[in-house]
mmCIF file of C-alpha atoms and ligand atoms in Angstrom:
data_model
loop_
_atom_site.group_PDB
_atom_site.id
_atom_site.type_symbol
_atom_site.label_atom_id
_atom_site.label_comp_id
_atom_site.label_asym_id
_atom_site.label_seq_id
_atom_site.Cartn_x
_atom_site.Cartn_y
_atom_site.Cartn_z
ATOM 1 C CA MET A 1 -30.626 -28.982 75.758
ATOM 2 C CA LEU A 2 -32.186 -29.216 72.530
ATOM 3 C CA GLY A 3 -31.006 -32.025 70.221
ATOM 4 C CA ARG A 4 -28.781 -31.359 67.192
ATOM 5 C CA VAL A 5 -31.235 -32.717 64.441
ATOM 6 C CA GLU A 6 -33.797 -29.672 66.453
ATOM 7 C CA LYS A 7 -30.900 -27.789 66.979
ATOM 8 C CA TYR A 8 -30.274 -27.400 62.927
ATOM 9 C CA LEU A 9 -33.625 -26.804 61.931
ATOM 10 C CA ILE A 10 -33.760 -24.049 64.873
ATOM 11 C CA GLU A 11 -30.882 -22.336 63.494
ATOM 12 C CA LYS A 12 -31.423 -23.540 59.508
ATOM 13 C CA VAL A 13 -35.009 -21.140 60.053
ATOM 14 C CA LYS A 14 -33.804 -18.753 62.225
ATOM 15 C CA SER A 15 -31.053 -18.294 59.871
ATOM 16 C CA ASP A 16 -33.044 -18.258 55.876
ATOM 17 C CA GLY A 17 -36.145 -17.644 57.979
ATOM 18 C CA SER A 18 -37.949 -20.697 56.522
ATOM 19 C CA LEU A 19 -37.343 -24.105 55.296
ATOM 20 C CA HIS A 20 -38.020 -26.843 53.101
ATOM 21 C CA ILE A 21 -38.492 -30.323 54.275
ATOM 22 C CA THR A 22 -38.788 -33.803 51.550
ATOM 23 C CA LEU A 23 -40.457 -35.910 52.682
ATOM 24 C CA ILE A 24 -40.618 -39.801 51.909
ATOM 25 C CA ASP A 25 -43.017 -42.473 51.942
ATOM 26 C CA PRO A 26 -40.944 -45.496 51.727
ATOM 27 C CA GLU A 27 -44.721 -47.248 50.740
ATOM 28 C CA LYS A 28 -44.252 -45.485 47.694
ATOM 29 C CA VAL A 29 -40.054 -46.040 46.766
ATOM 30 C CA SER A 30 -37.000 -49.189 46.598
ATOM 31 C CA PRO A 31 -34.174 -48.215 48.025
ATOM 32 C CA GLU A 32 -32.315 -47.140 45.489
ATOM 33 C CA GLN A 33 -35.636 -44.944 44.390
ATOM 34 C CA ALA A 34 -35.285 -42.591 48.000
ATOM 35 C CA ALA A 35 -31.582 -42.455 47.374
ATOM 36 C CA LYS A 36 -32.290 -41.104 44.387
ATOM 37 C CA ILE A 37 -35.287 -38.666 45.724
ATOM 38 C CA ALA A 38 -33.190 -37.465 48.868
ATOM 39 C CA GLN A 39 -30.258 -36.882 45.850
ATOM 40 C CA SER A 40 -31.726 -34.647 44.339
ATOM 41 C CA SER A 41 -33.729 -33.182 46.905
ATOM 42 C CA LYS A 42 -30.220 -32.038 48.187
ATOM 43 C CA GLU A 43 -29.591 -30.985 45.193
ATOM 44 C CA SER A 44 -32.292 -28.351 45.570
ATOM 45 C CA GLY A 45 -31.544 -27.377 48.639
ATOM 46 C CA THR A 46 -34.162 -29.859 50.708
ATOM 47 C CA ALA A 47 -33.063 -28.830 54.265
ATOM 48 C CA ALA A 48 -33.794 -32.021 55.628
ATOM 49 C CA ILE A 49 -35.514 -35.900 54.891
ATOM 50 C CA MET A 50 -38.741 -37.221 56.760
ATOM 51 C CA ILE A 51 -39.778 -40.492 55.789
ATOM 52 C CA GLY A 52 -42.970 -42.039 57.191
ATOM 53 C CA GLY A 53 -46.454 -42.353 55.677
ATOM 54 C CA SER A 54 -49.937 -43.377 56.888
ATOM 55 C CA THR A 55 -50.402 -47.159 55.644
ATOM 56 C CA PHE A 56 -49.015 -50.674 56.003
ATOM 57 C CA ASN A 57 -44.899 -50.513 55.770
ATOM 58 C CA SER A 58 -43.328 -53.518 56.099
ATOM 59 C CA GLN A 59 -39.924 -52.468 59.105
ATOM 60 C CA ASN A 60 -37.440 -54.410 57.163
ATOM 61 C CA HIS A 61 -38.027 -52.425 54.316
ATOM 62 C CA LEU A 62 -37.551 -49.310 55.965
ATOM 63 C CA ASP A 63 -34.997 -50.159 57.341
ATOM 64 C CA GLU A 64 -33.525 -49.793 53.928
ATOM 65 C CA VAL A 65 -34.227 -47.850 52.761
ATOM 66 C CA LEU A 66 -32.979 -45.517 55.784
ATOM 67 C CA GLU A 67 -29.572 -47.162 54.905
ATOM 68 C CA ALA A 68 -30.137 -46.384 51.096
ATOM 69 C CA ILE A 69 -31.267 -42.466 51.996
ATOM 70 C CA ARG A 70 -28.000 -41.493 54.100
ATOM 71 C CA ASN A 71 -25.297 -43.764 51.709
ATOM 72 C CA ALA A 72 -26.487 -40.703 49.905
ATOM 73 C CA VAL A 73 -27.220 -37.524 51.539
ATOM 74 C CA ASP A 74 -25.537 -35.784 54.854
ATOM 75 C CA LEU A 75 -29.015 -34.629 55.287
ATOM 76 C CA PRO A 76 -30.509 -35.334 58.693
ATOM 77 C CA THR A 77 -33.496 -37.561 58.827
ATOM 78 C CA ILE A 78 -36.356 -38.009 60.909
ATOM 79 C CA LEU A 79 -38.262 -40.892 61.424
ATOM 80 C CA PHE A 80 -42.333 -39.517 60.693
ATOM 81 C CA PRO A 81 -44.124 -42.442 61.586
ATOM 82 C CA ASN A 82 -47.862 -43.156 61.701
ATOM 83 C CA ASN A 83 -46.888 -46.710 64.043
ATOM 84 C CA ILE A 84 -44.651 -47.700 66.616
ATOM 85 C CA THR A 85 -44.245 -50.417 62.517
ATOM 86 C CA GLY A 86 -42.327 -46.978 61.687
ATOM 87 C CA ILE A 87 -39.616 -46.862 63.741
ATOM 88 C CA SER A 88 -35.738 -47.423 62.672
ATOM 89 C CA GLY A 89 -32.704 -47.471 64.289
ATOM 90 C CA ASN A 90 -31.561 -46.139 60.399
ATOM 91 C CA ALA A 91 -32.177 -42.731 61.423
ATOM 92 C CA ASP A 92 -31.779 -39.714 63.098
ATOM 93 C CA ALA A 93 -34.617 -38.028 64.660
ATOM 94 C CA MET A 94 -37.900 -39.127 65.047
ATOM 95 C CA TRP A 95 -41.499 -36.599 65.606
ATOM 96 C CA PHE A 96 -42.321 -37.223 69.114
ATOM 97 C CA MET A 97 -45.672 -36.257 67.904
ATOM 98 C CA SER A 98 -49.635 -36.985 69.400
ATOM 99 C CA LEU A 99 -52.498 -36.974 66.745
ATOM 100 C CA LEU A 100 -53.851 -33.803 68.863
ATOM 101 C CA ASN A 101 -57.626 -34.083 67.262
ATOM 102 C CA SER A 102 -57.219 -38.169 67.786
ATOM 103 C CA VAL A 103 -60.648 -39.396 68.658
ATOM 104 C CA ASP A 104 -58.210 -42.568 69.382
ATOM 105 C CA PRO A 105 -56.562 -42.689 72.378
ATOM 106 C CA TYR A 106 -53.745 -45.014 70.597
ATOM 107 C CA PHE A 107 -52.687 -41.742 69.030
ATOM 108 C CA LEU A 108 -53.285 -39.306 71.557
ATOM 109 C CA VAL A 109 -50.111 -41.609 73.851
ATOM 110 C CA GLY A 110 -50.917 -44.719 73.397
ATOM 111 C CA ALA A 111 -48.544 -45.698 70.504
ATOM 112 C CA GLN A 112 -46.265 -42.817 71.293
ATOM 113 C CA ILE A 113 -45.950 -45.374 75.233
ATOM 114 C CA LEU A 114 -45.217 -48.858 73.241
ATOM 115 C CA GLY A 115 -42.506 -46.340 71.076
ATOM 116 C CA ALA A 116 -40.777 -44.329 74.071
ATOM 117 C CA PRO A 117 -38.732 -47.235 74.852
ATOM 118 C CA LEU A 118 -37.502 -47.531 71.432
ATOM 119 C CA VAL A 119 -36.699 -44.236 71.135
ATOM 120 C CA LYS A 120 -34.302 -44.700 73.666
ATOM 121 C CA LYS A 121 -33.037 -48.611 72.622
ATOM 122 C CA TYR A 122 -31.661 -47.114 69.515
ATOM 123 C CA GLY A 123 -30.849 -43.684 70.300
ATOM 124 C CA LEU A 124 -33.115 -41.553 67.263
ATOM 125 C CA GLU A 125 -33.248 -38.698 69.040
ATOM 126 C CA PRO A 126 -36.310 -37.614 69.662
ATOM 127 C CA ILE A 127 -38.344 -34.059 68.428
ATOM 128 C CA SER A 128 -41.071 -33.123 70.403
ATOM 129 C CA MET A 129 -44.192 -32.190 67.663
ATOM 130 C CA GLY A 130 -48.339 -31.240 67.807
ATOM 131 C CA TYR A 131 -49.817 -33.027 64.380
ATOM 132 C CA ILE A 132 -52.733 -31.184 64.249
ATOM 133 C CA ILE A 133 -54.876 -33.123 60.594
ATOM 134 C CA VAL A 134 -57.492 -29.719 58.731
ATOM 135 C CA GLY A 135 -59.324 -29.736 55.751
ATOM 136 C CA ASP A 136 -60.252 -33.476 53.549
ATOM 137 C CA GLY A 137 -57.336 -34.484 56.070
ATOM 138 C CA GLY A 138 -56.758 -37.447 53.749
ATOM 139 C CA THR A 139 -55.049 -40.817 54.486
ATOM 140 C CA ALA A 140 -53.503 -39.538 57.926
ATOM 141 C CA GLY A 141 -57.127 -38.761 59.554
ATOM 142 C CA ILE A 142 -58.928 -41.750 58.780
ATOM 143 C CA VAL A 143 -56.213 -43.957 59.832
ATOM 144 C CA GLY A 144 -55.480 -42.127 62.314
ATOM 145 C CA LYS A 145 -59.094 -41.248 63.226
ATOM 146 C CA ALA A 146 -59.232 -37.367 63.793
ATOM 147 C CA LEU A 147 -62.286 -35.532 63.317
ATOM 148 C CA PRO A 148 -59.747 -33.077 60.750
ATOM 149 C CA ILE A 149 -60.480 -28.730 61.272
ATOM 150 C CA PRO A 150 -62.418 -27.463 58.775
ATOM 151 C CA TYR A 151 -60.306 -25.053 56.724
ATOM 152 C CA ASN A 152 -63.088 -22.712 57.418
ATOM 153 C CA LYS A 153 -62.570 -22.796 61.351
ATOM 154 C CA PRO A 154 -58.860 -22.038 61.774
ATOM 155 C CA GLU A 155 -59.855 -20.405 65.904
ATOM 156 C CA LEU A 156 -59.338 -23.922 65.932
ATOM 157 C CA ALA A 157 -56.611 -25.418 64.588
ATOM 158 C CA ALA A 158 -55.236 -21.573 66.243
ATOM 159 C CA ALA A 159 -56.791 -24.083 69.386
ATOM 160 C CA HIS A 160 -55.134 -26.797 69.157
ATOM 161 C CA ALA A 161 -51.923 -25.913 69.444
ATOM 162 C CA LEU A 162 -51.974 -23.155 71.390
ATOM 163 C CA ALA A 163 -52.584 -26.427 73.712
ATOM 164 C CA ALA A 164 -49.497 -28.285 72.154
ATOM 165 C CA GLN A 165 -47.614 -25.438 72.729
ATOM 166 C CA TYR A 166 -48.874 -25.731 76.705
ATOM 167 C CA PHE A 167 -47.524 -29.724 76.475
ATOM 168 C CA GLY A 168 -44.666 -28.730 76.103
ATOM 169 C CA MET A 169 -44.326 -29.401 72.284
ATOM 170 C CA ARG A 170 -42.248 -27.412 70.476
ATOM 171 C CA PHE A 171 -43.096 -28.098 67.166
ATOM 172 C CA ILE A 172 -47.046 -27.512 64.900
ATOM 173 C CA TYR A 173 -47.763 -29.805 62.255
ATOM 174 C CA LEU A 174 -50.377 -28.197 60.345
ATOM 175 C CA GLU A 175 -51.313 -31.543 57.918
ATOM 176 C CA GLY A 176 -53.725 -31.256 55.034
ATOM 177 C CA GLY A 177 -53.800 -34.609 54.092
ATOM 178 C CA SER A 178 -51.191 -36.038 51.569
ATOM 179 C CA GLY A 179 -51.760 -35.231 48.190
ATOM 180 C CA ALA A 180 -55.418 -32.935 49.563
ATOM 181 C CA LYS A 181 -56.608 -30.883 46.209
ATOM 182 C CA ASP A 182 -55.662 -27.502 48.126
ATOM 183 C CA PRO A 183 -53.326 -26.327 50.760
ATOM 184 C CA VAL A 184 -53.425 -25.873 54.336
ATOM 185 C CA PRO A 185 -54.606 -21.919 54.203
ATOM 186 C CA PRO A 186 -53.111 -19.363 54.466
ATOM 187 C CA GLU A 187 -56.223 -17.789 56.864
ATOM 188 C CA MET A 188 -55.603 -20.474 58.980
ATOM 189 C CA ILE A 189 -51.316 -21.235 59.080
ATOM 190 C CA ARG A 190 -51.945 -16.860 59.969
ATOM 191 C CA LYS A 191 -54.418 -17.352 63.159
ATOM 192 C CA VAL A 192 -52.530 -20.347 63.950
ATOM 193 C CA LYS A 193 -49.303 -18.117 64.233
ATOM 194 C CA SER A 194 -50.651 -15.582 66.145
ATOM 195 C CA TYR A 195 -51.247 -17.582 68.610
ATOM 196 C CA VAL A 196 -48.106 -19.589 69.289
ATOM 197 C CA ASP A 197 -44.351 -19.350 69.570
ATOM 198 C CA ALA A 198 -43.522 -22.851 68.928
ATOM 199 C CA THR A 199 -41.879 -23.801 64.958
ATOM 200 C CA LEU A 200 -44.999 -24.385 62.923
ATOM 201 C CA ILE A 201 -44.673 -26.796 60.800
ATOM 202 C CA VAL A 202 -47.385 -27.634 57.930
ATOM 203 C CA GLY A 203 -47.750 -29.479 54.953
ATOM 204 C CA GLY A 204 -50.967 -32.062 52.947
ATOM 205 C CA GLY A 205 -50.730 -30.888 48.469
ATOM 206 C CA ILE A 206 -48.210 -28.266 48.447
ATOM 207 C CA LYS A 207 -47.900 -28.314 44.586
ATOM 208 C CA THR A 208 -46.019 -25.319 43.653
ATOM 209 C CA LYS A 209 -43.349 -22.050 44.103
ATOM 210 C CA GLU A 210 -46.519 -19.649 45.016
ATOM 211 C CA GLN A 211 -48.331 -22.237 47.051
ATOM 212 C CA ALA A 212 -45.221 -22.106 49.315
ATOM 213 C CA LEU A 213 -44.707 -18.950 49.184
ATOM 214 C CA THR A 214 -48.056 -18.078 50.844
ATOM 215 C CA ALA A 215 -47.861 -20.528 53.583
ATOM 216 C CA VAL A 216 -44.465 -19.012 54.124
ATOM 217 C CA SER A 217 -45.806 -15.589 54.492
ATOM 218 C CA ALA A 218 -48.932 -16.355 56.487
ATOM 219 C CA GLY A 219 -45.921 -17.998 58.801
ATOM 220 C CA ALA A 220 -45.115 -21.422 58.152
ATOM 221 C CA ASP A 221 -41.372 -21.895 59.172
ATOM 222 C CA ILE A 222 -41.114 -25.451 58.106
ATOM 223 C CA ILE A 223 -42.617 -26.133 54.173
ATOM 224 C CA VAL A 224 -43.071 -30.181 53.716
ATOM 225 C CA THR A 225 -43.842 -31.766 51.015
ATOM 226 C CA GLY A 226 -44.297 -35.903 49.865
ATOM 227 C CA ASN A 227 -45.747 -36.251 46.555
ATOM 228 C CA LEU A 228 -43.939 -33.632 44.401
ATOM 229 C CA VAL A 229 -41.252 -35.951 44.104
ATOM 230 C CA GLU A 230 -43.236 -38.029 42.232
ATOM 231 C CA SER A 231 -44.685 -36.336 39.876
ATOM 232 C CA LEU A 232 -43.348 -34.760 36.139
ATOM 233 C CA GLY A 233 -40.611 -31.911 36.307
ATOM 234 C CA SER A 234 -40.708 -32.942 40.208
ATOM 235 C CA GLU A 235 -37.130 -31.527 40.765
ATOM 236 C CA GLN A 236 -36.995 -27.802 39.029
ATOM 237 C CA ARG A 237 -40.493 -27.966 41.311
ATOM 238 C CA VAL A 238 -39.176 -28.445 44.482
ATOM 239 C CA ALA A 239 -35.977 -25.872 43.450
ATOM 240 C CA ASP A 240 -38.237 -23.579 42.515
ATOM 241 C CA ILE A 241 -40.217 -23.662 45.486
ATOM 242 C CA ILE A 242 -36.834 -23.392 48.175
ATOM 243 C CA LYS A 243 -35.321 -20.469 45.943
ATOM 244 C CA GLY A 244 -38.855 -19.091 46.301
ATOM 245 C CA ILE A 245 -40.014 -18.828 50.623
ATOM 246 C CA LYS A 246 -36.235 -18.103 51.264
ATOM 247 C CA THR A 247 -36.634 -14.830 49.511
ATOM 248 C CA VAL A 248 -39.609 -14.290 52.317
ATOM 249 C CA LYS A 249 -37.937 -12.390 55.684
ATOM 250 C CA GLN A 250 -40.842 -13.178 58.524
HETATM 251 C C1 1GP B 1 -48.080 -35.531 54.008
HETATM 252 O O1 1GP B 1 -48.058 -33.431 54.729
HETATM 253 C C2 1GP B 1 -47.434 -34.154 53.659
HETATM 254 O O2 1GP B 1 -48.328 -35.823 55.132
HETATM 255 C C3 1GP B 1 -46.886 -33.786 52.919
HETATM 256 O O3 1GP B 1 -48.175 -34.227 51.600
HETATM 257 O O4 1GP B 1 -47.988 -35.237 49.887
HETATM 258 O O5 1GP B 1 -49.200 -33.132 49.642
HETATM 259 O O6 1GP B 1 -47.096 -33.159 49.865
HETATM 260 P P1 1GP B 1 -47.638 -34.265 50.265
#
């Protein structure tokens, strides 16, 4: 049986065609700032809040950030952990993810083994996801010891995604790296989408409505933006992205 958050995401993709999730990096914000970002993202129409970053964060701070977000908005909160320190009992769900193109078994299954009992203890909803780092991969690629898949090798991304689906993972995340100069290209999204039935998440470097539209038109079901909330006029830009992607019916 699907968990509450997963069911919500799947149904929303079905009814709206695609959706937007706001990523908050706990390391970059105070609890008050996180609450403000969550509030304004909700007003813009974001569907959920993801919390995670690629580098260090203190667990106390993560707990406080999540508490502030939950007090501010009633959107689902989904952990996006880079390690076991990214797990908190104050979230609703967690991407239970494997970094499929890591060369380090720790990021393929080691951290997950250490984290699984915590997920159970905290009653978090685990949502199974295959994480694939593409393009230059950014900090996530370095920290996760990934061999990023070049943007001009879409068939390799599709092979990784298909393997994830055969393993039973229900979501696939094509990650261009936070702050990537160029977002994941439509050719790669299209290729992956043509291989799998899983729900496809795309993120990394999406800054404009046009880029979001391109990704959704190519087959992305969920768009994630993180860095955008730190830029000038970001509220309007997030709102434009969300309004824009709703116009594309797949
Ligand atoms: C990073 O894909 C996300 O994990 C979001 O990337 O910060 O570039 O929006 P940005």
